[in-house]
């Protein structure tokens, strides 16, 4: 399915509308939908396009497969493709063959080709400078090996300064999941999102006629599963070396170690030892550094109150539940493993996907002008005495929104909401300058099963926004 990529299509069309030639770098994690996006865009552009996907072949095989794509486009009835001994002659021939044609040339999994033939980026740079700049071509380099793809724009790289646009392809939003699993309830879709994040290739594997538990057992808890080696492929695609050390850090975070000290303790190392790994994992978007939302921007870089969380939902699920129990999968005891997972699954969904979606709801409402202020920061808050799931703050206007998330089985009672107002809010205000004097405070409550009539009456009296799961999903569309 091709959904939820309207923004990326607009970005690519904006580049295409500029004066040719154009040189675009596209990158993103495996199975995120880069190829589908580029082919859909190229097909809809109305321009002729060519698509070549590199494999881990020898340099000679790469050159031949690339030239076959070009030759078959120009001479569709030809049975033979000429042989070239180097990229220089290939690119010279390509420039002659395309002439003034406004061609889109997509080179997919370019990182594989660059791995196999380290000279390719240099030859492509020379071809761009001396051949393709006189054509109407739009070249797109795409790849999943994020560290290698992003290295192409670094100062010492041959292609430095040549790209006219860069497009990181990120995960789809939760709202797109309803188009993949329309027969699932909102509750079930949140559970799927907690396991897979916004990776469309993962969503396509879910069978709507099966329950969440049946899908998880079939997809993730069997020796033959396509997801068996997925974590190592994902990590390997963004990290070129020392993957075991990085995986150890990821596993520690997934199992509850969130500070450098805690992670170092799990690894039996010092916090200074794990610090470089944390910085690298953060730069590669595999983890996120969270800070209490009340820390001013000027102090965020130096704050020692940071906590690290896995940014990739499937890695979070895998290292939390699958990795410690591989011995059960090896013995085909997937039913037993699912029982172990099910005991913690509700808490897992609530503390990950539901809280994340609640924060997304705040941002969405802010963009639509549905909040009393525009937040400069949306996150959460924690200290030794209190934790708040959702915090939106505007420092210049001295306004703050506090929200609580509950993924329990029952409706939220009035007393639970009163605790947020009367007990937790004063503790948050103490963390603000002058203990929150002069600040305006708003409240929101997010609940899986909704609210009792008494809690709704209380919320109306004190202007508290109550958001049940259906409203959350509807307003995230």
CSV table of C-alpha atoms in Angstrom, one decimal:
chain,number,residue,atom,x,y,z
A,1,UNK,CA,0.0,0.0,0.0
A,2,UNK,CA,1.1,3.6,-0.7
A,3,UNK,CA,-0.3,5.9,2.0
A,4,UNK,CA,0.9,8.7,4.2
A,5,UNK,CA,3.7,10.1,2.1
A,6,UNK,CA,2.1,13.3,0.9
A,7,UNK,CA,4.8,15.5,2.5
A,8,UNK,CA,7.6,13.5,0.9
A,9,UNK,CA,5.9,13.7,-2.5
A,10,UNK,CA,5.5,17.5,-2.2
A,11,UNK,CA,9.2,17.8,-1.2
A,12,UNK,CA,10.3,15.7,-4.2
A,13,UNK,CA,8.0,17.6,-6.6
A,14,UNK,CA,9.4,20.9,-5.3
A,15,UNK,CA,12.9,19.7,-6.3
A,16,UNK,CA,11.8,18.4,-9.6
A,17,UNK,CA,10.2,21.8,-10.4
A,18,UNK,CA,13.5,23.6,-10.1
A,19,UNK,CA,16.0,24.1,-13.0
A,20,UNK,CA,17.7,20.8,-13.9
A,21,UNK,CA,19.9,19.0,-13.3
A,22,UNK,CA,19.1,17.8,-9.8
A,23,UNK,CA,21.0,15.5,-7.5
A,24,UNK,CA,18.9,14.0,-4.6
A,25,UNK,CA,20.0,11.9,-1.7
A,26,UNK,CA,17.3,9.8,-0.1
A,27,UNK,CA,17.9,7.6,2.9
A,28,UNK,CA,16.1,5.8,5.7
A,29,UNK,CA,16.0,2.5,7.6
A,30,UNK,CA,15.2,-0.8,5.9
A,31,UNK,CA,11.5,-1.5,5.1
A,32,UNK,CA,10.5,2.1,5.6
A,33,UNK,CA,9.2,2.4,2.0
A,34,UNK,CA,11.8,4.4,0.2
A,35,UNK,CA,11.6,2.3,-3.0
A,36,UNK,CA,7.8,2.5,-3.1
A,37,UNK,CA,7.9,6.2,-2.5
A,38,UNK,CA,10.4,6.9,-5.3
A,39,UNK,CA,8.7,4.7,-7.8
A,40,UNK,CA,5.3,6.2,-7.1
A,41,UNK,CA,6.7,9.7,-7.4
A,42,UNK,CA,8.6,9.0,-10.6
A,43,UNK,CA,5.6,7.3,-12.2
A,44,UNK,CA,3.3,10.3,-11.2
A,45,UNK,CA,5.8,12.8,-12.5
A,46,UNK,CA,5.0,12.2,-16.1
A,47,UNK,CA,8.8,12.1,-16.9
A,48,UNK,CA,10.7,9.1,-18.2
A,49,UNK,CA,12.5,7.3,-15.4
A,50,UNK,CA,14.9,4.5,-14.9
A,51,UNK,CA,15.3,2.4,-11.8
A,52,UNK,CA,18.4,0.4,-10.9
A,53,UNK,CA,18.9,-1.4,-7.6
A,54,UNK,CA,22.4,-2.4,-6.6
A,55,UNK,CA,23.3,-5.8,-5.2
A,56,UNK,CA,26.4,-7.0,-3.3
A,57,UNK,CA,28.0,-8.0,-6.6
A,58,UNK,CA,31.5,-7.6,-7.9
A,59,UNK,CA,32.4,-4.2,-9.6
A,60,UNK,CA,32.1,-5.8,-13.0
A,61,UNK,CA,28.7,-7.3,-12.2
A,62,UNK,CA,27.5,-3.9,-10.9
A,63,UNK,CA,28.6,-2.1,-14.1
A,64,UNK,CA,27.0,-4.7,-16.3
A,65,UNK,CA,23.6,-4.7,-14.5
A,66,UNK,CA,23.5,-0.9,-14.5
A,67,UNK,CA,24.3,-0.7,-18.1
A,68,UNK,CA,21.6,-3.3,-18.9
A,69,UNK,CA,19.0,-1.0,-17.4
A,70,UNK,CA,20.2,2.0,-19.5
A,71,UNK,CA,20.6,-0.1,-22.7
A,72,UNK,CA,17.2,-1.7,-22.5
A,73,UNK,CA,15.6,1.7,-22.1
A,74,UNK,CA,17.3,3.1,-25.2
A,75,UNK,CA,17.2,-0.1,-27.3
A,76,UNK,CA,14.2,-2.2,-25.9
A,77,UNK,CA,14.5,-4.8,-28.7
A,78,UNK,CA,18.2,-5.4,-28.2
A,79,UNK,CA,19.3,-8.8,-26.8
A,80,UNK,CA,22.9,-7.8,-26.0
A,81,UNK,CA,24.3,-5.1,-23.7
A,82,UNK,CA,27.8,-3.7,-24.5
A,83,UNK,CA,30.5,-4.4,-21.9
A,84,UNK,CA,32.4,-1.6,-20.2
A,85,UNK,CA,35.6,-1.9,-18.1
A,86,UNK,CA,35.1,1.2,-16.1
A,87,UNK,CA,32.5,3.7,-14.8
A,88,UNK,CA,34.0,6.6,-16.6
A,89,UNK,CA,33.0,5.1,-20.0
A,90,UNK,CA,29.6,4.0,-18.7
A,91,UNK,CA,28.7,7.5,-17.5
A,92,UNK,CA,30.0,9.1,-20.7
A,93,UNK,CA,27.8,6.7,-22.7
A,94,UNK,CA,24.8,7.4,-20.5
A,95,UNK,CA,25.2,11.2,-20.9
A,96,UNK,CA,25.2,10.7,-24.7
A,97,UNK,CA,22.2,8.4,-24.7
A,98,UNK,CA,19.9,10.5,-22.6
A,99,UNK,CA,20.8,13.7,-24.4
A,100,UNK,CA,18.2,16.4,-23.5
A,101,UNK,CA,15.6,13.9,-22.2
A,102,UNK,CA,14.3,15.1,-18.7
A,103,UNK,CA,15.1,11.7,-17.2
A,104,UNK,CA,14.8,10.6,-13.6
A,105,UNK,CA,17.5,8.1,-12.8
A,106,UNK,CA,17.0,6.3,-9.5
A,107,UNK,CA,20.0,4.4,-8.1
A,108,UNK,CA,18.6,2.3,-5.2
A,109,UNK,CA,20.7,0.7,-2.4
A,110,UNK,CA,23.6,2.8,-3.6
A,111,UNK,CA,25.4,2.0,-0.4
A,112,UNK,CA,25.7,-1.7,-1.6
A,113,UNK,CA,27.3,-0.5,-4.8
A,114,UNK,CA,29.7,1.9,-3.0
A,115,UNK,CA,30.7,-0.9,-0.6
A,116,UNK,CA,31.5,-3.2,-3.6
A,117,UNK,CA,33.3,-0.6,-5.6
A,118,UNK,CA,34.8,2.2,-3.5
A,119,UNK,CA,35.7,4.1,-6.7
A,120,UNK,CA,32.0,4.6,-7.8
A,121,UNK,CA,31.3,7.8,-5.8
A,122,UNK,CA,34.5,9.4,-7.3
A,123,UNK,CA,33.5,8.4,-10.8
A,124,UNK,CA,29.9,9.7,-10.2
A,125,UNK,CA,31.3,13.0,-8.9
A,126,UNK,CA,33.4,13.4,-12.0
A,127,UNK,CA,30.5,12.5,-14.3
A,128,UNK,CA,28.2,15.0,-12.5
A,129,UNK,CA,30.7,17.8,-12.7
A,130,UNK,CA,31.7,17.3,-16.4
A,131,UNK,CA,28.8,15.4,-18.0
A,132,UNK,CA,25.4,15.5,-16.3
A,133,UNK,CA,25.4,19.2,-15.5
A,134,UNK,CA,24.8,19.8,-19.2
A,135,UNK,CA,21.7,17.5,-19.2
A,136,UNK,CA,18.1,17.6,-17.9
A,137,UNK,CA,18.7,14.6,-15.6
A,138,UNK,CA,17.5,14.2,-12.1
A,139,UNK,CA,19.7,11.6,-10.2
A,140,UNK,CA,18.4,10.0,-7.0
A,141,UNK,CA,20.7,8.0,-4.8
A,142,UNK,CA,18.8,5.9,-2.2
A,143,UNK,CA,20.0,3.6,0.5
A,144,UNK,CA,19.3,1.9,3.8
A,145,UNK,CA,22.8,1.9,5.2
A,146,UNK,CA,22.3,5.2,6.9
A,147,UNK,CA,25.8,5.9,8.1
A,148,UNK,CA,27.2,5.2,4.7
A,149,UNK,CA,24.6,7.3,2.9
A,150,UNK,CA,25.0,10.3,5.2
A,151,UNK,CA,28.8,10.0,4.9
A,152,UNK,CA,28.4,10.9,1.2
A,153,UNK,CA,27.7,14.5,2.2
A,154,UNK,CA,30.7,14.9,4.5
A,155,UNK,CA,33.5,17.2,3.6
A,156,UNK,CA,36.0,14.6,2.7
A,157,UNK,CA,33.6,12.6,0.5
A,158,UNK,CA,33.9,12.8,-3.3
A,159,UNK,CA,30.2,13.9,-3.6
A,160,UNK,CA,30.5,16.6,-1.0
A,161,UNK,CA,28.7,19.8,-2.3
A,162,UNK,CA,27.1,18.0,-5.2
A,163,UNK,CA,23.7,17.1,-3.8
A,164,UNK,CA,21.0,19.7,-4.5
A,165,UNK,CA,18.5,18.1,-2.0
A,166,UNK,CA,18.4,15.5,0.8
A,167,UNK,CA,15.3,13.6,2.0
A,168,UNK,CA,15.4,11.4,5.1
A,169,UNK,CA,12.4,9.0,4.9
A,170,UNK,CA,11.1,8.5,8.3
A,171,UNK,CA,8.4,6.2,9.8
A,172,UNK,CA,4.7,6.7,8.9
A,173,UNK,CA,2.4,8.4,11.4
A,174,UNK,CA,0.0,6.4,13.5
A,175,UNK,CA,-2.9,7.7,11.6
A,176,UNK,CA,-1.8,5.8,8.4
A,177,UNK,CA,-2.2,2.5,10.3
A,178,UNK,CA,-6.0,2.6,10.0
A,179,UNK,CA,-5.6,2.2,6.2
A,180,UNK,CA,-3.5,-1.0,6.7
A,181,UNK,CA,-5.7,-2.5,9.5
A,182,UNK,CA,-9.2,-0.9,9.0
A,183,UNK,CA,-10.9,-3.9,10.8
A,184,UNK,CA,-8.8,-3.6,13.9
A,185,UNK,CA,-10.1,-1.4,16.8
A,186,UNK,CA,-8.2,1.7,17.9
A,187,UNK,CA,-7.0,-0.2,20.9
A,188,UNK,CA,-5.6,-3.0,18.7
A,189,UNK,CA,-3.9,-0.5,16.4
A,190,UNK,CA,-2.2,1.2,19.3
A,191,UNK,CA,-0.9,-2.3,20.3
A,192,UNK,CA,0.4,-2.9,16.8
A,193,UNK,CA,2.1,0.5,16.8
A,194,UNK,CA,3.8,-0.3,20.1
A,195,UNK,CA,5.4,-3.4,18.5
A,196,UNK,CA,6.2,-2.1,15.0
A,197,UNK,CA,6.3,1.7,15.1
A,198,UNK,CA,5.5,3.3,11.8
A,199,UNK,CA,7.2,0.8,9.5
A,200,UNK,CA,4.8,0.0,6.7
A,201,UNK,CA,6.5,-3.3,5.7
A,202,UNK,CA,5.8,-4.6,9.2
A,203,UNK,CA,2.2,-3.5,9.1
A,204,UNK,CA,1.6,-5.4,5.9
A,205,UNK,CA,2.5,-8.7,7.6
A,206,UNK,CA,-0.4,-8.4,10.1
A,207,UNK,CA,-3.5,-10.5,9.3
A,208,UNK,CA,-6.7,-8.7,10.2
A,209,UNK,CA,-8.5,-12.0,10.8
A,210,UNK,CA,-6.0,-12.9,13.6
A,211,UNK,CA,-5.8,-11.4,17.0
A,212,UNK,CA,-2.9,-9.4,18.2
A,213,UNK,CA,-1.6,-12.4,20.1
A,214,UNK,CA,-2.0,-14.7,17.1
A,215,UNK,CA,-0.1,-12.2,14.9
A,216,UNK,CA,2.7,-11.8,17.4
A,217,UNK,CA,3.1,-15.5,17.8
A,218,UNK,CA,3.1,-16.0,14.0
A,219,UNK,CA,5.4,-13.1,13.1
A,220,UNK,CA,7.8,-12.8,16.0
A,221,UNK,CA,7.9,-15.9,18.1
A,222,UNK,CA,8.9,-18.6,15.5
A,223,UNK,CA,12.2,-19.8,14.3
A,224,UNK,CA,11.2,-19.3,10.7
A,225,UNK,CA,10.0,-15.7,11.2
A,226,UNK,CA,11.1,-13.0,8.8
A,227,UNK,CA,11.7,-10.9,11.9
A,228,UNK,CA,14.2,-13.3,13.4
A,229,UNK,CA,17.3,-11.5,12.2
A,230,UNK,CA,15.7,-8.1,11.7
A,231,UNK,CA,17.2,-6.3,14.8
A,232,UNK,CA,20.7,-7.2,13.6
A,233,UNK,CA,20.0,-6.1,10.1
A,234,UNK,CA,18.6,-2.8,11.3
A,235,UNK,CA,21.5,-2.1,13.6
A,236,UNK,CA,24.0,-3.3,10.9
A,237,UNK,CA,22.5,-0.9,8.4
A,238,UNK,CA,23.3,2.1,10.5
A,239,UNK,CA,26.4,1.0,12.3
A,240,UNK,CA,29.5,-0.1,10.4
A,241,UNK,CA,31.5,-1.7,13.2
A,242,UNK,CA,31.4,-2.8,16.8
A,243,UNK,CA,27.8,-3.8,16.5
A,244,UNK,CA,28.0,-6.1,19.6
A,245,UNK,CA,28.8,-3.2,21.9
A,246,UNK,CA,26.0,-1.1,20.4
A,247,UNK,CA,23.5,-4.0,20.7
A,248,UNK,CA,24.5,-4.4,24.3
A,249,UNK,CA,23.7,-0.8,25.0
A,250,UNK,CA,20.4,-1.1,23.2
A,251,UNK,CA,19.5,-4.2,25.1
A,252,UNK,CA,20.3,-2.5,28.5
A,253,UNK,CA,18.1,0.5,27.6
A,254,UNK,CA,15.2,-1.8,26.5
A,255,UNK,CA,15.4,-3.6,29.8
A,256,UNK,CA,15.1,-0.5,32.0
A,257,UNK,CA,18.5,1.1,32.2
A,258,UNK,CA,18.0,4.7,31.0
A,259,UNK,CA,20.9,6.8,32.5
A,260,UNK,CA,24.5,6.5,31.5
A,261,UNK,CA,25.3,5.2,35.0
A,262,UNK,CA,22.6,2.5,34.9
A,263,UNK,CA,23.6,1.4,31.4
A,264,UNK,CA,27.3,1.3,32.5
A,265,UNK,CA,26.4,-0.8,35.5
A,266,UNK,CA,24.6,-3.4,33.3
A,267,UNK,CA,27.6,-3.5,31.0
A,268,UNK,CA,30.0,-3.5,33.9
A,269,UNK,CA,31.6,-0.4,32.6
A,270,UNK,CA,31.8,3.3,33.6
A,271,UNK,CA,29.4,5.9,32.3
A,272,UNK,CA,32.2,7.5,30.4
A,273,UNK,CA,32.7,4.3,28.5
A,274,UNK,CA,29.1,4.1,27.3
A,275,UNK,CA,28.9,7.9,26.5
A,276,UNK,CA,30.4,7.7,23.0
A,277,UNK,CA,28.1,4.8,22.1
A,278,UNK,CA,25.1,6.8,23.4
A,279,UNK,CA,26.0,9.8,21.3
A,280,UNK,CA,26.5,7.7,18.2
A,281,UNK,CA,23.2,5.8,18.7
A,282,UNK,CA,21.4,9.1,19.2
A,283,UNK,CA,22.9,10.7,16.0
A,284,UNK,CA,21.8,7.6,14.1
A,285,UNK,CA,18.2,7.9,15.6
A,286,UNK,CA,18.2,4.5,17.2
A,287,UNK,CA,17.8,6.1,20.7
A,288,UNK,CA,16.4,9.4,22.0
A,289,UNK,CA,17.7,11.5,24.8
A,290,UNK,CA,14.9,12.7,26.9
A,291,UNK,CA,15.0,15.5,29.5
A,292,UNK,CA,12.4,16.8,31.9
A,293,UNK,CA,10.3,19.3,29.9
A,294,UNK,CA,10.9,22.0,32.5
A,295,UNK,CA,14.6,22.3,31.8
A,296,UNK,CA,15.2,25.5,29.8
A,297,UNK,CA,16.7,25.2,26.4
A,298,UNK,CA,19.9,27.0,27.5
A,299,UNK,CA,20.6,24.1,30.0
A,300,UNK,CA,19.5,21.1,27.9
A,301,UNK,CA,22.9,20.4,26.4
A,302,UNK,CA,24.7,20.2,29.7
A,303,UNK,CA,22.0,18.7,31.9
A,304,UNK,CA,22.8,15.5,33.6
A,305,UNK,CA,19.1,14.6,34.1
A,306,UNK,CA,18.8,12.9,30.7
A,307,UNK,CA,17.3,9.5,30.1
A,308,UNK,CA,17.8,7.4,27.0
A,309,UNK,CA,15.0,5.4,25.3
A,310,UNK,CA,14.9,3.3,22.2
A,311,UNK,CA,13.5,5.2,19.2
A,312,UNK,CA,12.8,2.1,17.1
A,313,UNK,CA,9.6,0.4,18.3
A,314,UNK,CA,10.5,-3.1,17.1
A,315,UNK,CA,14.0,-3.0,18.6
A,316,UNK,CA,12.3,-1.9,21.9
A,317,UNK,CA,9.9,-4.9,21.7
A,318,UNK,CA,12.6,-7.3,20.6
A,319,UNK,CA,15.2,-6.5,23.2
A,320,UNK,CA,12.5,-6.4,25.9
A,321,UNK,CA,10.7,-9.6,25.2
A,322,UNK,CA,12.3,-11.7,22.4
A,323,UNK,CA,16.0,-11.5,23.0
A,324,UNK,CA,15.9,-12.8,26.6
A,325,UNK,CA,13.7,-15.7,25.6
A,326,UNK,CA,15.3,-17.0,22.4
A,327,UNK,CA,15.8,-20.4,24.2
A,328,UNK,CA,12.0,-20.8,24.2
A,329,UNK,CA,11.7,-20.0,20.5
A,330,UNK,CA,14.5,-22.6,19.8
A,331,UNK,CA,12.3,-25.2,21.6
A,332,UNK,CA,9.2,-24.2,19.7
A,333,UNK,CA,7.6,-23.0,22.9
A,334,UNK,CA,6.1,-19.9,21.4
A,335,UNK,CA,2.8,-20.3,23.3
A,336,UNK,CA,4.7,-20.2,26.6
A,337,UNK,CA,6.6,-17.2,25.5
A,338,UNK,CA,3.4,-15.4,24.5
A,339,UNK,CA,2.0,-16.1,27.9
A,340,UNK,CA,5.1,-14.4,29.5
A,341,UNK,CA,4.8,-11.5,27.1
A,342,UNK,CA,1.0,-11.1,27.7
A,343,UNK,CA,1.6,-10.6,31.4
A,344,UNK,CA,3.6,-7.4,30.7
A,345,UNK,CA,2.1,-6.4,27.4
A,346,UNK,CA,-0.6,-4.0,28.6
A,347,UNK,CA,1.9,-2.1,30.7
A,348,UNK,CA,4.4,-2.1,27.7
A,349,UNK,CA,1.8,-0.6,25.3
A,350,UNK,CA,0.7,2.0,27.9
A,351,UNK,CA,4.2,3.2,28.7
A,352,UNK,CA,5.4,3.4,25.2
A,353,UNK,CA,3.0,3.9,22.3
A,354,UNK,CA,0.1,5.4,24.3
A,355,UNK,CA,2.2,8.0,26.0
A,356,UNK,CA,4.0,8.7,22.7
A,357,UNK,CA,0.6,9.2,20.9
A,358,UNK,CA,-0.7,11.4,23.7
A,359,UNK,CA,2.3,13.7,23.1
A,360,UNK,CA,1.7,13.6,19.4
A,361,UNK,CA,-1.9,14.6,20.0
A,362,UNK,CA,-0.8,17.7,21.9
A,363,UNK,CA,1.5,18.7,19.0
A,364,UNK,CA,-1.3,18.1,16.5
A,365,UNK,CA,-3.8,20.2,18.4
A,366,UNK,CA,-1.2,23.0,18.7
A,367,UNK,CA,-0.7,23.0,15.0
A,368,UNK,CA,-4.4,23.3,14.5
A,369,UNK,CA,-4.7,26.2,16.9
A,370,UNK,CA,-6.8,24.1,19.3
A,371,UNK,CA,-4.6,24.7,22.4
A,372,UNK,CA,-4.6,28.0,24.4
A,373,UNK,CA,-0.9,28.4,23.5
A,374,UNK,CA,1.8,27.2,21.1
A,375,UNK,CA,4.2,24.9,23.0
A,376,UNK,CA,7.9,25.4,22.6
A,377,UNK,CA,8.5,21.9,24.1
A,378,UNK,CA,6.4,18.8,24.4
A,379,UNK,CA,7.7,15.9,26.5
A,380,UNK,CA,7.3,14.5,30.0
A,381,UNK,CA,8.6,15.2,33.5
A,382,UNK,CA,10.1,13.2,36.2
A,383,UNK,CA,12.0,13.6,39.5
A,384,UNK,CA,12.2,11.7,42.7
A,385,UNK,CA,8.7,12.6,43.8
A,386,UNK,CA,6.5,12.8,40.7
A,387,UNK,CA,6.2,11.7,37.1
A,388,UNK,CA,4.0,13.4,34.5
A,389,UNK,CA,3.4,11.6,31.2
A,390,UNK,CA,2.7,14.7,29.0
A,391,UNK,CA,4.1,18.2,29.5
A,392,UNK,CA,3.7,21.0,27.0
A,393,UNK,CA,5.4,24.3,27.9
A,394,UNK,CA,5.8,27.8,26.5
A,395,UNK,CA,8.5,29.7,28.4
A,396,UNK,CA,7.9,33.1,27.0
A,397,UNK,CA,4.1,33.1,27.8
A,398,UNK,CA,4.5,31.2,31.1
A,399,UNK,CA,2.0,28.6,30.1
A,400,UNK,CA,2.1,24.8,30.7
A,401,UNK,CA,-0.2,21.8,30.0
A,402,UNK,CA,0.1,18.7,32.2
A,403,UNK,CA,-1.4,15.4,31.0
A,404,UNK,CA,-1.7,11.9,32.4
A,405,UNK,CA,-2.1,8.6,30.5
A,406,UNK,CA,-3.9,5.6,31.7
A,407,UNK,CA,-4.0,2.3,29.7
A,408,UNK,CA,-6.0,0.4,32.3
A,409,UNK,CA,-9.1,-1.8,31.8
A,410,UNK,CA,-11.5,0.4,33.7
A,411,UNK,CA,-12.9,3.9,33.3
A,412,UNK,CA,-11.0,6.7,35.0
A,413,UNK,CA,-12.6,7.8,38.3
A,414,UNK,CA,-12.8,11.4,39.6
A,415,UNK,CA,-10.2,10.7,42.4
A,416,UNK,CA,-7.5,9.8,39.8
A,417,UNK,CA,-8.0,13.2,38.1
A,418,UNK,CA,-8.1,15.1,41.4
A,419,UNK,CA,-4.7,13.6,42.2
A,420,UNK,CA,-3.2,15.1,39.0
A,421,UNK,CA,-4.7,18.5,39.9
A,422,UNK,CA,-4.1,18.6,43.7
A,423,UNK,CA,-1.1,16.4,44.3
A,424,UNK,CA,1.1,16.3,41.2
A,425,UNK,CA,0.6,19.8,39.8
A,426,UNK,CA,2.1,21.6,42.8
A,427,UNK,CA,5.2,19.4,42.6
A,428,UNK,CA,5.7,20.3,38.9
A,429,UNK,CA,5.3,24.0,39.6
A,430,UNK,CA,8.2,23.9,42.1
A,431,UNK,CA,10.4,22.9,39.2
A,432,UNK,CA,9.6,26.1,37.3
A,433,UNK,CA,11.2,29.5,38.0
A,434,UNK,CA,9.9,31.2,41.1
A,435,UNK,CA,8.1,27.9,41.8
A,436,UNK,CA,5.6,28.6,39.0
A,437,UNK,CA,4.4,31.9,40.2
A,438,UNK,CA,2.5,33.7,37.5
A,439,UNK,CA,2.2,30.6,35.3
A,440,UNK,CA,-1.1,29.4,33.7
A,441,UNK,CA,-1.7,25.7,34.1
A,442,UNK,CA,-3.9,23.5,31.9
A,443,UNK,CA,-4.7,19.8,32.3
A,444,UNK,CA,-5.5,16.9,30.0
A,445,UNK,CA,-6.2,13.3,30.7
A,446,UNK,CA,-5.8,10.4,28.2
A,447,UNK,CA,-7.6,7.1,29.0
A,448,UNK,CA,-8.0,3.8,27.1
A,449,UNK,CA,-11.5,3.1,28.5
A,450,UNK,CA,-12.8,6.6,29.0
A,451,UNK,CA,-14.1,8.2,32.1
A,452,UNK,CA,-16.9,7.8,34.7
A,453,UNK,CA,-19.8,10.3,34.7
A,454,UNK,CA,-18.4,11.7,38.0
A,455,UNK,CA,-15.0,12.3,36.5
A,456,UNK,CA,-16.5,14.0,33.4
A,457,UNK,CA,-18.5,16.3,35.7
A,458,UNK,CA,-15.4,17.2,37.7
A,459,UNK,CA,-13.4,17.8,34.5
A,460,UNK,CA,-16.1,20.2,33.2
A,461,UNK,CA,-16.0,22.2,36.4
A,462,UNK,CA,-12.3,22.6,36.3
A,463,UNK,CA,-11.8,22.9,32.5
A,464,UNK,CA,-9.9,19.6,32.2
A,465,UNK,CA,-9.7,18.1,28.7
A,466,UNK,CA,-10.6,14.4,28.7
A,467,UNK,CA,-9.4,12.4,25.7
A,468,UNK,CA,-10.6,8.8,25.3
A,469,UNK,CA,-8.9,6.4,22.8
A,470,UNK,CA,-11.4,7.0,20.0
A,471,UNK,CA,-11.1,10.7,20.2
A,472,UNK,CA,-7.3,10.4,20.3
A,473,UNK,CA,-7.2,8.3,17.1
A,474,UNK,CA,-9.8,10.5,15.3
A,475,UNK,CA,-7.9,13.7,16.1
A,476,UNK,CA,-4.6,12.3,15.1
A,477,UNK,CA,-5.9,11.7,11.5
